[in-house]
Amino acid sequence: MHSEMFIGGAWTAGRQGATRDIVNPGTGEIIATVAEGCREDTQDAIDAARTAFDSGIWSGLPVAERSALVLALGDAVETHAEELATLESLDTGKTLEESRWDMADIAGIFRYYADMAEKDMADEPIDSPIDNTQSTLVREPVGVCGQISPWNYPLLQASWKMAPALVAGCTIIMKPSEITPLTAIRITELAEAVGFPRGVVNLVLGAGNPVGAELAESHRVDLISFTGGIETGRTIMQAASGNAKKIALELGGKNPNIIFADADFDTAVDYALNGVFFHAGQICSAGTRLIVEDTIHDAFVAELTRRVRSIKVGLGMEEGTRMGPLISEQHRGKVEAFIASGLAEGATLLAGGGRPDDPSLQDGFFVEPTLFADCTSAMRVVREEVFGPVITVERFSSEQEAVALANDTNYGLSAGFWTADPERQQRVARALRFGTVWINDFNVYFVQAPWGGYKQSGIGRELGRAGLEEYLETKHVFRNLQPKPLLWFGG
């Protein structure tokens, strides 16, 4: 596998020849050394993408031909799924089984957009109120797109951006997280192998500043798509204003999971765990904020405590592991600071809170699955996105109080609630101010449904038809079939 960047159809070590070591978060070992890009490399990639787009070698192809290549890329992901899953687990620390699920989803995402594009991008006639005229709605690609993906789901999140952009006819510059670039390199190799024209798919490796900053600031980039933290999202918004480029931002969440007393108790407990501890809680939609009705609170927390304490923490590549490490030593420090703040603000620690004792895990970036009870919405650990294996429990006595607590957040990505009452299901689903609401389930997504959030969880949507529309411009073409002079200003 290459260790370089891919710019204008060629693999390159970059203008400065800088490199970065990639670390396995489970062991602390260096697993790869890759090129580290700079602003000039990013400018080269923008040049290549700009030339490819403006020449029409990609945007000018019939949609069916673009879709065929996107479909071929999805097939290639399926063919190489085990290799890609292994790379993803080594790079992120997540369990191999979770990475395998991701690869199946990714192949499906490319196929979904390959299948939908031709009919969804077809010209659409508009009824014109003017005699002897025709009006047509035309959908065209936005242009050159910078795509900045996060470290928690490197290839999955990249595919959410790649697939719709490519079928739309855009050219792309991918910037994966600098700490998890391996699957982005590999899928770029697969894109080259299936035959995308030069300059259509570009890959620049490196830190947010300078690489991401150049993509956001450049007046030759037409759209920037970013998934990550709110502070970086704000910076990108400001930088993108220079040429008023389109922006699509997914900025995380602080996601409530409400348990009403009439819920299926055992299933709700199980999904409370599922909602938080996959990938060590490093999920933007993690249901880390549990809100439980008074009458079942004590029993629910007791069972949850028992289950949290039994979670097997270990290396993602080892059989039986249910939760792997955090992504880096720096991120572990951030999560541990949140745990300390919870204790300082009066939350009751019922499970976890430290690092595992297992000697085999001492070189990795592990934190125990952690459970806090007696929490309030004023606590920092409740209000801010921890992005780690930490769950907090609040309590409520009425439906109105539960909804008010859930909505009391700056975020609005996702929420879930559990109840057997059909009327309550309708009321609460409508009342929750989140982009996705799950009823008697949690953390379900699929490519047909749009994904994105309210408030500070971002701008725009990925997946579904909305995910394709992010990469399209709409043009009204008006045709006068019998033009005649008006003679308003005389003849």
XYZ file of C-alpha atoms in Angstrom:
491
model
C 0.000 0.000 0.000
C 1.182 3.528 -0.751
C 2.202 5.931 1.991
C 2.000 9.058 -0.165
C -0.606 11.573 -1.261
C -2.480 11.297 -4.560
C -2.641 14.497 -6.582
C -3.654 14.841 -10.215
C -3.450 11.103 -10.835
C 0.049 10.633 -9.346
C 1.346 9.470 -5.983
C 3.618 12.035 -4.360
C 5.575 12.471 -1.142
C 4.806 16.185 -1.240
C 6.803 19.322 -1.770
C 8.459 19.287 1.645
C 8.943 15.531 1.978
C 7.623 15.597 5.551
C 6.215 12.463 7.185
C 4.015 11.472 10.115
C 4.048 8.255 12.155
C 0.702 6.495 12.532
C 0.148 4.820 15.895
C -2.001 1.841 16.892
C -3.985 3.271 19.834
C -4.292 -0.154 21.417
C -0.549 -0.732 21.722
C 1.136 2.621 21.154
C 3.179 1.044 18.351
C 3.958 2.774 15.067
C 2.143 0.896 12.305
C 2.916 3.151 9.338
C 4.725 6.301 8.284
C 2.937 8.467 5.728
C 3.497 11.700 3.854
C 2.595 14.956 5.569
C 1.202 17.617 3.256
C 1.538 21.388 3.333
C -0.371 24.333 1.835
C 1.496 24.015 -1.452
C 0.504 20.350 -1.767
C -3.097 21.310 -1.081
C -2.909 24.020 -3.728
C -1.563 21.456 -6.193
C -4.527 19.205 -5.426
C -6.951 22.099 -5.872
C -5.312 22.897 -9.216
C -5.723 19.287 -10.319
C -9.344 19.101 -9.202
C -10.106 22.488 -10.748
C -8.598 21.486 -14.092
C -10.431 18.169 -14.107
C -13.749 19.809 -13.316
C -13.459 22.766 -15.659
C -12.358 20.523 -18.550
C -15.565 18.510 -18.283
C -13.756 15.151 -18.352
C -15.861 14.107 -15.370
C -18.804 16.493 -15.091
C -19.363 16.186 -18.828
C -19.666 12.413 -18.758
C -23.178 10.971 -18.893
C -24.467 10.251 -15.405
C -24.659 6.551 -16.241
C -20.915 6.431 -16.913
C -20.085 8.207 -13.662
C -22.437 5.895 -11.782
C -20.763 2.850 -13.288
C -17.396 3.888 -11.871
C -18.893 4.668 -8.453
C -20.575 1.265 -8.508
C -17.246 -0.349 -9.389
C -15.664 1.374 -6.403
C -18.359 -0.060 -4.144
C -17.669 -3.511 -5.567
C -13.948 -3.010 -4.899
C -14.689 -2.147 -1.265
C -16.637 -5.378 -0.924
C -13.835 -7.390 -2.549
C -11.232 -5.896 -0.199
C -13.510 -5.652 2.849
C -11.409 -7.772 5.190
C -8.220 -5.902 4.336
C -9.950 -2.551 4.809
C -11.538 -3.639 8.092
C -8.165 -4.756 9.429
C -6.576 -1.433 8.484
C -9.448 0.455 10.112
C -9.170 -1.480 13.373
C -5.393 -1.101 13.545
C -5.728 2.626 12.840
C -8.612 3.442 15.209
C -8.485 0.703 17.853
C -12.115 -0.325 17.358
C -13.036 -3.997 17.329
C -12.558 -5.864 14.073
C -16.220 -6.845 14.032
C -17.297 -3.182 14.158
C -14.958 -2.400 11.254
C -16.429 -5.272 9.256
C -19.905 -3.802 9.751
C -18.560 -0.487 8.479
C -17.194 -2.027 5.274
C -20.538 -3.608 4.433
C -22.204 -0.223 4.932
C -19.594 1.552 2.808
C -20.037 -0.768 -0.165
C -23.789 -0.182 0.093
C -23.359 3.592 0.177
C -21.466 3.654 -3.133
C -24.071 1.370 -4.698
C -26.970 3.433 -3.387
C -25.722 6.648 -4.951
C -24.704 4.911 -8.160
C -28.260 3.592 -8.473
C -30.105 6.797 -7.611
C -28.132 9.427 -9.501
C -29.429 8.998 -13.034
C -33.107 9.496 -12.221
C -32.526 12.042 -9.466
C -30.333 14.246 -11.644
C -32.584 14.184 -14.700
C -33.827 17.516 -16.041
C -37.265 18.399 -14.719
C -39.842 20.400 -16.694
C -41.580 23.257 -14.878
C -45.025 24.505 -15.789
C -44.553 27.973 -17.266
C -47.389 30.524 -16.932
C -46.228 32.269 -20.125
C -47.522 31.113 -23.521
C -45.064 29.668 -26.021
C -42.278 29.165 -23.487
C -40.550 26.245 -21.790
C -38.993 26.091 -18.348
C -36.624 23.399 -17.157
C -34.965 22.709 -13.825
C -31.421 21.504 -14.432
C -29.236 19.921 -11.743
C -25.504 20.393 -12.108
C -22.477 19.541 -9.956
C -21.260 22.167 -7.504
C -17.658 21.869 -8.679
C -14.465 21.301 -6.685
C -15.164 19.902 -3.224
C -12.917 19.747 -0.177
C -13.874 16.843 2.067
C -12.521 16.708 5.621
C -13.260 13.452 7.453
C -12.862 12.560 11.150
C -10.809 9.921 12.915
C -13.591 7.911 14.556
C -15.113 6.415 11.369
C -12.452 7.286 8.790
C -13.646 5.383 5.745
C -17.359 5.343 6.545
C -17.503 9.117 6.909
C -15.351 9.572 3.820
C -17.758 7.414 1.808
C -20.714 9.575 2.887
C -18.949 12.442 1.136
C -17.221 10.681 -1.764
C -20.137 8.742 -3.231
C -22.678 11.561 -3.741
C -20.013 14.051 -4.829
C -18.637 11.738 -7.496
C -21.969 10.689 -9.009
C -22.988 14.362 -9.046
C -19.981 15.109 -11.267
C -17.858 16.965 -8.728
C -14.119 16.560 -8.333
C -12.852 16.002 -4.814
C -9.888 16.631 -2.531
C -10.061 14.301 0.454
C -8.370 15.199 3.726
C -8.674 12.366 6.243
C -7.741 12.890 9.856
C -3.972 13.036 10.086
C -3.999 10.268 12.722
C -6.166 7.753 10.804
C -5.291 8.005 7.077
C -4.722 4.364 6.155
C -8.114 3.407 4.736
C -8.348 6.727 2.881
C -5.059 5.843 1.157
C -6.334 2.376 0.318
C -9.663 3.525 -1.129
C -7.780 6.076 -3.237
C -5.744 3.181 -4.628
C -8.993 1.379 -5.412
C -10.416 4.487 -7.110
C -7.291 4.684 -9.257
C -7.581 0.996 -10.124
C -11.222 1.178 -11.253
C -10.385 4.037 -13.613
C -11.455 7.462 -12.355
C -9.924 10.137 -14.625
C -6.861 12.045 -13.453
C -7.659 14.855 -11.062
C -11.143 13.643 -10.150
C -10.104 11.963 -6.879
C -7.294 13.631 -4.928
C -5.920 12.842 -1.488
C -3.909 15.235 0.673
C -2.603 14.020 4.027
C -1.763 16.287 6.933
C -3.057 18.413 9.771
C -6.107 20.641 9.737
C -3.825 23.610 9.586
C -2.421 23.874 6.931
C -4.290 21.340 4.746
C -7.873 21.811 5.906
C -7.343 25.542 6.296
C -6.224 25.871 2.677
C -9.262 23.938 1.448
C -11.595 26.161 3.465
C -9.919 29.413 2.482
C -9.300 28.765 -1.214
C -11.480 30.698 -3.623
C -11.030 27.874 -6.144
C -12.911 25.397 -3.940
C -16.684 25.499 -4.407
C -17.813 23.416 -1.418
C -16.310 22.293 1.863
C -17.729 19.301 3.738
C -16.467 18.784 7.269
C -17.236 16.296 10.025
C -15.705 17.034 13.413
C -15.797 19.346 16.403
C -17.736 22.572 16.848
C -14.689 24.813 17.288
C -13.127 23.659 14.029
C -16.517 23.944 12.364
C -16.769 27.596 13.356
C -13.286 28.241 11.974
C -14.216 26.600 8.680
C -17.385 28.680 8.404
C -15.375 31.863 8.810
C -12.725 30.764 6.311
C -15.309 29.633 3.766
C -16.931 33.068 3.763
C -14.093 34.397 1.614
C -15.782 33.178 -1.554
C -19.144 32.270 0.042
C -18.561 28.621 -0.820
C -21.184 26.057 0.078
C -20.595 24.373 3.413
C -21.821 21.117 4.910
C -20.941 20.652 8.576
C -21.615 17.743 10.939
C -20.394 18.933 14.330
C -21.313 16.255 16.834
C -23.911 15.997 19.543
C -24.849 15.439 23.154
C -27.549 12.897 22.620
C -30.260 12.084 25.173
C -31.746 8.630 25.657
C -35.030 8.822 27.592
C -36.370 5.744 29.428
C -40.058 5.889 30.378
C -41.360 3.526 33.051
C -43.427 1.495 30.573
C -40.406 0.655 28.416
C -39.219 -2.906 27.855
C -36.794 -2.836 30.772
C -34.197 -5.397 29.681
C -34.061 -4.191 26.091
C -33.754 -0.567 27.155
C -30.833 -1.431 29.441
C -29.125 -3.311 26.648
C -29.538 -0.450 24.197
C -28.359 2.061 26.768
C -25.058 0.171 26.659
C -25.108 -0.145 22.858
C -25.812 3.547 22.537
C -22.614 4.538 24.334
C -19.881 1.928 24.429
C -19.398 0.911 20.798
C -16.040 2.315 19.673
C -15.395 3.437 23.260
C -18.058 6.136 22.984
C -16.223 7.910 20.178
C -19.424 8.312 18.173
C -21.106 11.627 17.394
C -24.527 10.088 18.038
C -23.595 8.265 21.263
C -26.469 8.251 23.761
C -24.264 9.364 26.626
C -27.011 11.311 28.376
C -29.438 8.829 29.940
C -32.679 10.308 31.322
C -34.690 7.791 33.399
C -38.166 8.038 34.926
C -38.209 8.174 38.740
C -40.265 5.026 39.313
C -37.741 2.747 37.584
C -34.610 4.832 38.115
C -32.990 2.854 40.929
C -33.597 -0.577 39.411
C -32.483 0.615 35.990
C -29.263 2.148 37.293
C -28.486 -0.954 39.365
C -28.775 -3.229 36.336
C -26.884 -0.784 34.144
C -24.068 -0.665 36.709
C -23.802 -4.446 36.725
C -23.647 -4.587 32.938
C -21.133 -1.717 32.577
C -18.756 -3.384 35.022
C -18.817 -6.578 32.947
C -17.772 -5.000 29.607
C -14.572 -6.626 28.331
C -12.016 -3.977 27.419
C -9.139 -5.011 25.185
C -7.375 -4.835 21.866
C -9.725 -4.453 18.929
C -8.107 -7.317 17.013
C -8.575 -9.806 19.862
C -11.523 -12.200 20.002
C -13.984 -11.353 22.749
C -13.120 -7.675 23.073
C -16.232 -5.539 23.371
C -14.610 -2.110 23.786
C -11.250 -0.916 22.536
C -9.045 2.084 23.361
C -9.447 5.773 22.819
C -7.814 7.178 19.722
C -4.785 8.872 21.303
C -3.071 9.768 24.549
C -4.169 13.373 24.078
C -7.805 12.379 23.674
C -7.618 10.089 26.697
C -6.447 13.063 28.729
C -9.472 15.041 27.562
C -11.873 12.244 28.556
C -10.196 11.840 31.935
C -10.597 15.580 32.527
C -14.345 15.205 31.950
C -14.452 12.319 34.439
C -12.641 14.466 36.989
C -15.092 17.310 36.405
C -18.037 14.978 37.002
C -16.606 13.941 40.350
C -15.829 17.547 41.268
C -19.381 18.663 40.457
C -20.975 16.003 42.658
C -21.902 13.155 40.320
C -21.789 9.659 41.853
C -19.312 7.304 40.181
C -20.846 3.821 39.954
C -18.481 2.139 37.487
C -15.134 2.772 35.850
C -13.532 6.168 36.041
C -9.948 4.999 35.638
C -7.646 2.991 33.427
C -7.783 -0.821 33.170
C -5.431 -2.772 35.462
C -4.636 -5.389 32.815
C -0.844 -5.246 32.270
C -1.284 -6.073 28.570
C -3.201 -2.809 28.048
C -0.802 -0.394 29.719
C 0.792 0.823 26.491
C -2.552 1.636 24.849
C -4.900 4.569 25.399
C -7.603 2.831 27.420
C -10.239 4.194 29.794
C -12.695 1.989 31.646
C -16.401 2.137 30.752
C -17.642 4.804 33.137
C -21.078 5.410 34.669
C -22.171 8.473 36.649
C -25.495 8.763 38.527
C -27.072 11.685 40.430
C -26.302 13.996 37.522
C -27.900 17.314 36.659
C -28.074 19.226 33.410
C -25.835 21.931 34.898
C -22.813 19.617 35.021
C -20.126 19.979 32.384
C -19.954 16.206 31.853
C -23.685 16.290 31.011
C -23.664 19.367 28.785
C -20.491 18.940 26.723
C -19.572 16.232 24.233
C -17.131 13.908 26.024
C -16.550 11.636 23.017
C -15.568 8.746 25.229
C -17.000 5.798 27.203
C -18.822 7.895 29.799
C -22.554 7.732 30.477
C -24.451 10.063 32.817
C -27.864 9.445 34.373
C -30.499 12.078 35.158
C -34.028 11.439 36.389
C -37.477 12.850 35.586
C -41.043 12.568 36.856
C -43.173 13.689 33.885
C -43.162 13.541 30.108
C -42.894 17.318 29.888
C -39.864 17.314 32.184
C -38.181 14.569 30.144
C -38.616 16.492 26.892
C -37.433 19.727 28.483
C -34.299 18.047 29.834
C -33.553 16.406 26.495
C -33.941 19.650 24.556
C -31.812 21.594 27.039
C -28.643 21.340 24.964
C -26.746 23.375 22.398
C -26.685 20.315 20.156
C -29.404 18.614 18.140
C -27.986 15.627 16.299
C -29.936 12.639 17.611
C -32.121 11.437 20.471
C -33.913 8.276 21.478
C -36.696 7.328 23.842
C -38.367 4.164 25.081
C -42.080 3.752 25.715
C -44.864 1.327 24.845
C -47.466 4.106 24.564
C -48.234 4.860 20.867
C -49.662 8.291 21.609
C -46.635 9.241 23.680
C -44.412 8.028 20.866
C -46.027 10.541 18.524
C -45.955 13.423 21.017
C -42.379 13.006 22.136
C -40.992 12.382 18.646
C -42.507 15.677 17.523
C -41.341 17.561 20.596
C -37.666 16.536 20.462
C -35.484 19.040 18.569
C -33.044 16.686 16.893
C -32.208 15.671 13.335
C -32.838 11.989 14.060
C -35.182 10.561 16.699
C -35.301 6.842 17.535
C -38.296 5.237 19.223
C -37.521 2.025 21.134
C -34.094 1.835 19.501
C -30.831 3.755 19.385
C -27.981 4.521 16.989
C -29.676 3.229 13.868
C -28.736 4.801 10.566
C -29.005 3.712 6.955
C -28.087 5.306 3.686
C -31.657 6.033 2.549
C -32.344 8.363 5.517
C -30.740 11.818 5.836
C -28.267 12.422 8.646
C -27.548 15.766 10.279
C -28.542 17.941 13.176
C -30.263 20.993 14.556
C -28.583 23.901 16.345
C -24.826 23.527 16.865
C -24.791 19.988 15.491
C -24.234 21.398 12.030
C -25.501 22.589 8.687
C -26.875 20.433 5.889
C -27.499 16.712 5.624
C -25.579 13.655 4.506
C -27.048 10.391 3.199
C -30.364 9.956 1.428
C -31.422 12.172 -1.440
C -30.421 15.172 0.675
C -26.841 13.904 0.666
C -26.758 14.084 -3.135
C -28.419 17.497 -3.219
C -25.563 18.947 -1.139
C -23.336 18.444 -4.201
C -25.757 19.850 -6.776
C -26.658 23.317 -7.980
C -30.094 23.945 -9.457
C -30.433 26.035 -12.577
C -33.610 27.355 -14.151
C -33.413 27.328 -17.950
C -36.162 29.406 -19.643
C -36.787 29.190 -23.388
C -38.976 31.545 -25.394
C -40.298 29.578 -28.369
C -41.693 32.614 -30.233
C -39.666 35.696 -29.266
C -41.170 39.018 -30.367
C -40.236 42.627 -29.625
C -42.132 44.352 -26.798
C -41.711 47.837 -28.290
C -41.940 49.302 -24.791
C -39.361 51.908 -25.703
C -40.709 52.497 -29.180
C -39.867 50.990 -32.539
